[in-house]
Coordinates of C-alpha atoms and ligand atoms in Angstrom, one line a residue:
M1 CA 79.1 -77.7 64.7
T2 CA 82.9 -77.3 64.4
D3 CA 84.1 -74.0 65.8
S4 CA 87.8 -74.6 65.5
L5 CA 90.0 -76.6 63.3
T6 CA 93.7 -77.7 64.1
I7 CA 95.7 -79.1 61.4
R8 CA 99.5 -79.9 60.9
R9 CA 101.3 -76.7 59.8
P10 CA 100.8 -76.2 56.1
D11 CA 103.0 -75.1 53.2
D12 CA 102.2 -72.9 50.2
W13 CA 103.6 -74.7 47.0
H14 CA 103.3 -71.6 44.7
V15 CA 103.8 -68.0 45.9
H16 CA 105.1 -64.7 44.5
L17 CA 107.1 -62.9 47.2
R18 CA 108.6 -60.2 44.9
D19 CA 111.7 -58.2 45.9
G20 CA 112.7 -55.1 47.5
A21 CA 110.1 -53.0 49.6
M22 CA 107.2 -55.3 48.2
L23 CA 109.0 -58.3 49.5
K24 CA 109.3 -56.7 52.9
G25 CA 105.7 -55.7 52.7
V26 CA 104.2 -59.2 51.8
A27 CA 106.6 -62.1 52.9
H28 CA 105.4 -61.9 56.6
H29 CA 101.9 -62.8 55.5
T30 CA 102.9 -66.0 53.9
A31 CA 105.4 -66.8 56.7
R32 CA 102.7 -66.3 59.2
Q33 CA 100.6 -69.0 58.0
F34 CA 103.0 -71.4 56.2
A35 CA 106.2 -73.2 57.3
R36 CA 107.6 -73.3 53.8
A37 CA 106.8 -72.0 50.4
I38 CA 107.8 -72.7 46.8
V39 CA 108.8 -69.1 45.8
M40 CA 108.4 -68.2 42.1
P41 CA 111.5 -66.7 40.3
N42 CA 109.8 -64.2 38.0
L43 CA 111.7 -61.3 39.3
S44 CA 113.4 -58.7 37.1
P45 CA 115.9 -60.1 36.1
P46 CA 114.6 -63.6 36.7
V47 CA 116.3 -66.0 39.0
T48 CA 118.3 -68.1 36.6
T49 CA 121.6 -69.0 38.5
S50 CA 122.4 -70.9 41.6
A51 CA 124.1 -67.7 43.0
A52 CA 121.0 -65.5 42.3
G53 CA 118.8 -68.0 44.0
A54 CA 121.0 -68.2 47.1
A55 CA 121.0 -64.4 47.2
Y56 CA 117.1 -64.2 46.8
R57 CA 116.7 -66.7 49.7
E58 CA 118.8 -64.5 51.9
R59 CA 116.8 -61.4 50.9
I60 CA 113.6 -63.3 51.8
L61 CA 114.9 -64.4 55.1
A62 CA 116.2 -60.7 55.9
A63 CA 112.8 -59.2 54.9
L64 CA 111.0 -61.3 57.7
P65 CA 110.4 -59.9 61.2
E66 CA 112.8 -61.1 63.8
G67 CA 112.2 -64.6 65.1
M68 CA 109.7 -65.6 62.3
A69 CA 110.4 -69.2 61.3
F70 CA 109.9 -69.8 57.5
E71 CA 111.8 -71.7 54.8
P72 CA 111.6 -70.2 51.4
L73 CA 112.1 -73.0 48.8
I74 CA 113.7 -71.4 45.6
T75 CA 112.9 -72.1 41.9
C76 CA 114.9 -71.6 38.9
Y77 CA 113.4 -69.7 36.0
L78 CA 113.9 -71.6 32.8
T79 CA 114.9 -69.8 29.7
D80 CA 115.6 -70.9 26.1
N81 CA 119.4 -71.2 26.8
L82 CA 119.8 -72.3 30.4
D83 CA 122.6 -74.7 30.9
P84 CA 121.5 -78.1 32.3
E85 CA 124.7 -77.9 34.5
E86 CA 123.7 -74.7 36.2
I87 CA 120.3 -76.2 37.1
A88 CA 121.9 -79.5 38.3
R89 CA 124.5 -77.5 40.3
G90 CA 121.8 -75.3 42.0
H91 CA 119.7 -78.4 42.8
G92 CA 122.9 -80.2 44.2
E93 CA 123.7 -77.2 46.3
G94 CA 120.3 -77.3 47.9
V95 CA 119.5 -73.9 46.4
F96 CA 116.9 -74.9 43.8
T97 CA 114.0 -77.0 44.9
A98 CA 112.5 -77.0 41.4
A99 CA 112.5 -75.3 38.2
K100 CA 109.6 -73.2 36.5
L101 CA 108.5 -73.2 33.0
Y102 CA 107.0 -70.0 31.8
P103 CA 106.0 -70.0 28.1
A104 CA 107.4 -66.7 26.9
H105 CA 104.9 -63.8 27.4
A106 CA 102.3 -66.2 29.1
T107 CA 101.9 -63.9 32.2
T108 CA 103.5 -61.3 34.3
G109 CA 107.3 -61.5 34.3
S110 CA 107.5 -64.1 31.6
A111 CA 109.3 -62.1 28.9
H112 CA 112.4 -64.3 29.3
G113 CA 110.5 -67.4 29.3
V114 CA 110.6 -70.5 27.0
T115 CA 109.7 -69.8 23.3
D116 CA 109.6 -73.4 22.2
I117 CA 109.5 -76.4 24.6
A118 CA 112.2 -78.1 22.2
N119 CA 114.7 -75.5 23.6
I120 CA 114.6 -77.0 27.0
Y121 CA 114.6 -80.7 26.2
S122 CA 118.2 -81.2 27.3
V123 CA 117.4 -79.4 30.6
L124 CA 114.3 -81.7 31.1
E125 CA 116.5 -84.6 30.4
R126 CA 118.8 -83.6 33.2
M127 CA 116.1 -82.8 35.6
Q128 CA 114.4 -86.1 35.1
A129 CA 117.8 -87.8 35.8
I130 CA 118.3 -85.9 39.1
D131 CA 114.5 -86.3 40.0
M132 CA 114.1 -82.4 40.3
P133 CA 110.5 -81.3 39.9
L134 CA 109.4 -79.2 36.9
L135 CA 106.7 -76.7 37.6
I136 CA 104.6 -75.5 34.7
H137 CA 102.6 -72.4 33.9
G138 CA 100.4 -74.3 31.6
E139 CA 99.0 -71.8 29.0
V140 CA 99.8 -71.6 25.4
T141 CA 100.7 -68.0 24.2
D142 CA 99.3 -68.2 20.7
H143 CA 97.1 -65.2 20.4
E144 CA 94.8 -67.0 18.0
V145 CA 93.8 -69.2 20.8
D146 CA 91.1 -67.7 22.9
I147 CA 92.2 -66.7 26.3
F148 CA 89.8 -69.1 28.1
D149 CA 91.0 -72.1 25.9
R150 CA 94.7 -71.5 26.5
E151 CA 95.3 -74.1 29.4
A152 CA 93.2 -76.7 27.6
V153 CA 95.1 -76.2 24.5
F154 CA 98.5 -76.3 26.4
I155 CA 97.6 -79.8 27.6
E156 CA 96.9 -81.0 24.1
R157 CA 99.9 -79.4 22.4
I158 CA 102.6 -79.3 25.0
L159 CA 102.0 -81.2 28.1
T160 CA 100.9 -84.5 26.7
K161 CA 104.2 -84.5 24.7
V162 CA 106.4 -83.5 27.8
V163 CA 104.7 -86.3 29.9
R164 CA 105.3 -88.8 27.1
D165 CA 108.8 -87.8 26.3
F166 CA 109.9 -87.6 30.1
P167 CA 107.9 -90.4 31.8
Q168 CA 109.8 -90.2 35.1
L169 CA 109.9 -86.4 35.3
R170 CA 108.0 -85.1 38.4
I171 CA 105.7 -82.3 37.2
V172 CA 103.4 -79.8 39.0
F173 CA 100.8 -78.3 36.8
E174 CA 100.6 -75.0 38.5
H175 CA 97.2 -73.1 39.5
I176 CA 95.1 -75.3 37.3
T177 CA 91.8 -73.6 36.3
T178 CA 89.9 -76.1 34.1
K179 CA 88.2 -79.5 34.4
D180 CA 90.4 -80.4 31.6
A181 CA 93.6 -80.0 33.9
V182 CA 91.8 -81.7 36.8
D183 CA 91.1 -84.8 34.5
F184 CA 94.6 -84.7 32.9
V185 CA 96.3 -84.8 36.2
R186 CA 94.0 -87.4 37.7
D187 CA 94.4 -89.7 34.8
S188 CA 98.2 -89.4 34.6
G189 CA 100.9 -91.3 36.6
P190 CA 101.7 -90.4 40.2
N191 CA 104.6 -88.1 39.1
I192 CA 102.0 -85.7 37.8
A193 CA 100.4 -83.3 40.4
A194 CA 98.7 -79.9 40.5
T195 CA 98.4 -76.8 42.7
I196 CA 95.0 -75.1 43.2
T197 CA 94.6 -71.6 44.2
P198 CA 91.8 -70.2 46.5
Q199 CA 90.5 -67.7 43.9
H200 CA 89.9 -70.5 41.3
L201 CA 87.9 -72.4 44.0
H202 CA 85.8 -69.2 44.8
I203 CA 85.3 -67.2 41.6
N204 CA 84.4 -68.0 38.0
R205 CA 85.0 -65.6 35.1
N206 CA 81.8 -63.7 35.9
A207 CA 83.6 -62.1 39.0
M208 CA 85.7 -60.0 36.6
F209 CA 82.5 -58.4 35.0
A210 CA 80.2 -58.1 38.1
G211 CA 78.5 -54.8 37.6
G212 CA 81.5 -53.4 35.9
I213 CA 85.2 -54.3 35.2
R214 CA 86.7 -55.8 38.2
P215 CA 90.6 -55.7 38.0
H216 CA 91.1 -57.4 41.4
A217 CA 89.5 -60.6 40.1
Y218 CA 92.0 -60.7 37.2
C219 CA 94.8 -63.3 37.4
L220 CA 96.4 -65.7 35.1
P221 CA 95.4 -68.2 34.2
V222 CA 92.2 -66.4 34.1
A223 CA 89.2 -67.8 36.0
K224 CA 87.0 -70.0 33.7
R225 CA 83.3 -71.0 33.5
E226 CA 81.4 -72.3 36.5
F227 CA 81.6 -76.0 35.7
H228 CA 85.5 -75.6 35.6
R229 CA 85.3 -74.2 39.1
L230 CA 83.1 -76.8 40.3
A231 CA 85.5 -79.5 38.9
L232 CA 88.4 -77.7 40.8
R233 CA 86.6 -77.8 44.1
E234 CA 85.7 -81.4 43.7
A235 CA 89.3 -82.1 43.1
A236 CA 90.5 -80.0 46.0
V237 CA 88.4 -81.7 48.4
S238 CA 88.5 -85.2 47.1
G239 CA 91.5 -86.4 49.2
N240 CA 93.5 -87.3 46.0
P241 CA 97.2 -86.6 46.8
K242 CA 97.8 -85.2 43.3
Y243 CA 96.0 -82.0 44.2
F244 CA 97.6 -79.6 46.9
L245 CA 97.8 -76.1 48.1
G246 CA 99.4 -73.3 46.0
T247 CA 98.1 -69.9 46.6
D248 CA 99.7 -68.1 43.5
S249 CA 99.5 -65.1 45.7
A250 CA 100.8 -62.4 43.4
P251 CA 100.7 -58.9 44.8
H252 CA 100.4 -55.8 42.6
S253 CA 100.1 -52.2 43.7
L254 CA 96.5 -50.7 43.6
S255 CA 97.6 -48.4 40.8
A256 CA 99.1 -51.3 38.8
K257 CA 95.8 -53.2 39.1
E258 CA 93.4 -50.3 38.6
S259 CA 94.8 -49.2 35.4
A260 CA 93.7 -49.1 31.6
C261 CA 96.0 -52.1 31.3
G262 CA 95.9 -53.8 34.7
C263 CA 98.4 -56.4 35.8
A264 CA 97.3 -60.0 36.3
G265 CA 97.7 -61.4 39.8
I266 CA 95.5 -61.8 43.2
F267 CA 97.1 -61.2 46.4
N268 CA 95.6 -63.8 48.7
A269 CA 98.4 -64.4 51.2
P270 CA 96.8 -62.4 54.2
F271 CA 93.8 -64.6 54.4
A272 CA 94.9 -67.7 52.4
L273 CA 94.0 -70.5 54.9
E274 CA 90.8 -68.9 55.8
S275 CA 89.9 -68.7 52.2
Y276 CA 90.6 -72.4 51.6
A277 CA 88.9 -73.3 54.9
L278 CA 85.8 -71.7 53.7
V279 CA 85.7 -73.8 50.5
F280 CA 86.3 -77.1 52.4
E281 CA 83.6 -76.1 54.9
E282 CA 81.1 -75.3 52.2
E283 CA 81.9 -78.7 50.6
G284 CA 81.5 -80.4 53.8
A285 CA 85.1 -81.7 53.7
L286 CA 86.9 -79.8 56.6
D287 CA 88.5 -83.2 57.5
R288 CA 90.3 -83.1 54.1
L289 CA 91.9 -79.7 54.5
E290 CA 94.9 -81.0 56.2
G291 CA 95.9 -83.5 53.4
F292 CA 95.5 -80.7 50.9
A293 CA 97.3 -78.0 52.8
S294 CA 99.9 -80.0 54.8
I295 CA 100.4 -83.5 53.6
H296 CA 99.9 -84.0 49.8
G297 CA 102.5 -81.4 48.9
P298 CA 105.5 -82.4 51.0
N299 CA 104.8 -86.1 49.9
F300 CA 105.0 -85.1 46.3
Y301 CA 108.1 -83.0 46.7
K302 CA 109.7 -85.8 48.9
L303 CA 110.2 -83.4 51.7
P304 CA 109.3 -84.1 55.4
L305 CA 106.0 -83.1 56.9
N306 CA 106.1 -80.1 59.2
E307 CA 106.1 -80.5 62.9
G308 CA 103.6 -78.4 64.9
T309 CA 100.1 -77.4 64.1
V310 CA 98.0 -74.3 63.3
T311 CA 94.5 -73.4 64.3
L312 CA 91.6 -71.8 62.6
R313 CA 88.7 -70.6 64.5
K314 CA 85.3 -70.2 63.1
M315 CA 84.5 -66.5 63.6
A316 CA 83.7 -63.5 61.4
T317 CA 86.8 -62.0 60.0
P318 CA 86.5 -58.7 58.0
V319 CA 89.0 -58.4 55.1
P320 CA 90.3 -54.7 54.6
E321 CA 89.7 -53.0 51.3
S322 CA 93.5 -52.6 51.1
L323 CA 96.7 -53.4 53.0
D324 CA 99.8 -51.3 53.3
C325 CA 102.7 -53.3 52.1
E326 CA 105.8 -51.1 53.0
G327 CA 104.2 -47.9 51.5
T328 CA 102.3 -49.6 48.7
P329 CA 98.6 -50.2 49.0
V330 CA 97.6 -53.7 47.8
S331 CA 94.0 -55.1 47.6
P332 CA 93.8 -58.5 49.3
F333 CA 91.5 -61.3 47.9
H334 CA 88.0 -61.1 49.5
A335 CA 88.6 -57.3 50.1
G336 CA 85.5 -55.8 51.7
E337 CA 84.1 -59.2 52.6
E338 CA 83.7 -61.0 55.8
I339 CA 85.3 -64.5 55.9
G340 CA 83.8 -67.0 58.4
W341 CA 87.3 -68.3 59.7
R342 CA 90.2 -66.7 61.5
F343 CA 93.9 -68.0 61.4
E344 CA 95.1 -68.1 65.0
G345 CA 98.5 -69.3 64.6
Ligands
LIG401 C1 101.7 -63.8 38.5 C2 102.5 -62.6 38.9 O1 102.0 -61.5 39.0 O2 103.7 -62.6 39.1 N1 100.3 -63.3 38.2 C3 99.2 -64.1 38.2 O3 98.2 -63.6 37.6 N2 99.2 -65.3 38.6 C4 102.3 -64.5 37.5 C5 101.7 -65.9 37.3 O4 101.9 -66.7 38.1 O5 101.1 -66.3 36.2
LIG402 ZN1 102.2 -67.8 40.0

């Protein structure tokens, strides 16, 4: 029986660190477990220039406790009329690691997103030429499409076309939630990969309605049917380098979640590795956690693997109902449960 697990220090390839007091309240949770993170740009206003990206990186570093080593990797928020030159400059200056496509109004903070993929074709052309990764929130926004079908329809209507038109572009299909996405990524070329969140490995859509409406189980893309969850688990533990860790940790205050119109987003950063370890343990695949958490991501991004290790110990870890994030209470994923692993550093 394994009672501890030591792996190469991991990275989080998709996280929302927010800004201001919330940034100070949440960034240390991510920095404690991960050496680097791809930080989402859906601030208000969004990060769309190299200067704004560089300033945000400084604010993230300043928000961390003294001496905490962490490298934020900044992303550029794509809008309908972004200049390809600005993106290329930001990438060349080492500010932008990647650019993020939010279809307009698909999710929290996406009001400035792209209204028609045709509007960013010149940007994608340029990104392909400079080998800059494109990160995609893959949901159509058409309200005629059932919310549980929006990812599958995005593959069919948009992603297939982008992959065909930009065959060399490196694409990360973010926070995939369906078997359709698992299959699409597996069957595409090596330049197409995906991140998988802990919540989509743990919960299916019933979690949102267990005995009443459960706002803390609501995120976007929304959790799907059980067979999708099982496909995601199989992909995550498969050892296939196309799938890697991206928490999509997305903190919102308790009051913003517990509301007549609650925000989408699950705050999983405080117990992220524990949560993934539980899944890999349940699947009998603890030996594959390191690939998923620490190796596949850097290889896809063409970045060096981290030095050093982290250790998880097998022991009961109670998760509090809420955590204080610089004065704002936020409910963490697994609130009120006991996870069987503890991150030791
Ligand atoms: C994210 C947020 O709150 O910024 N919410 C979420 O449900 N995942 C936005 C996003 O990544 O969709
Ligand atoms: Zn996200």
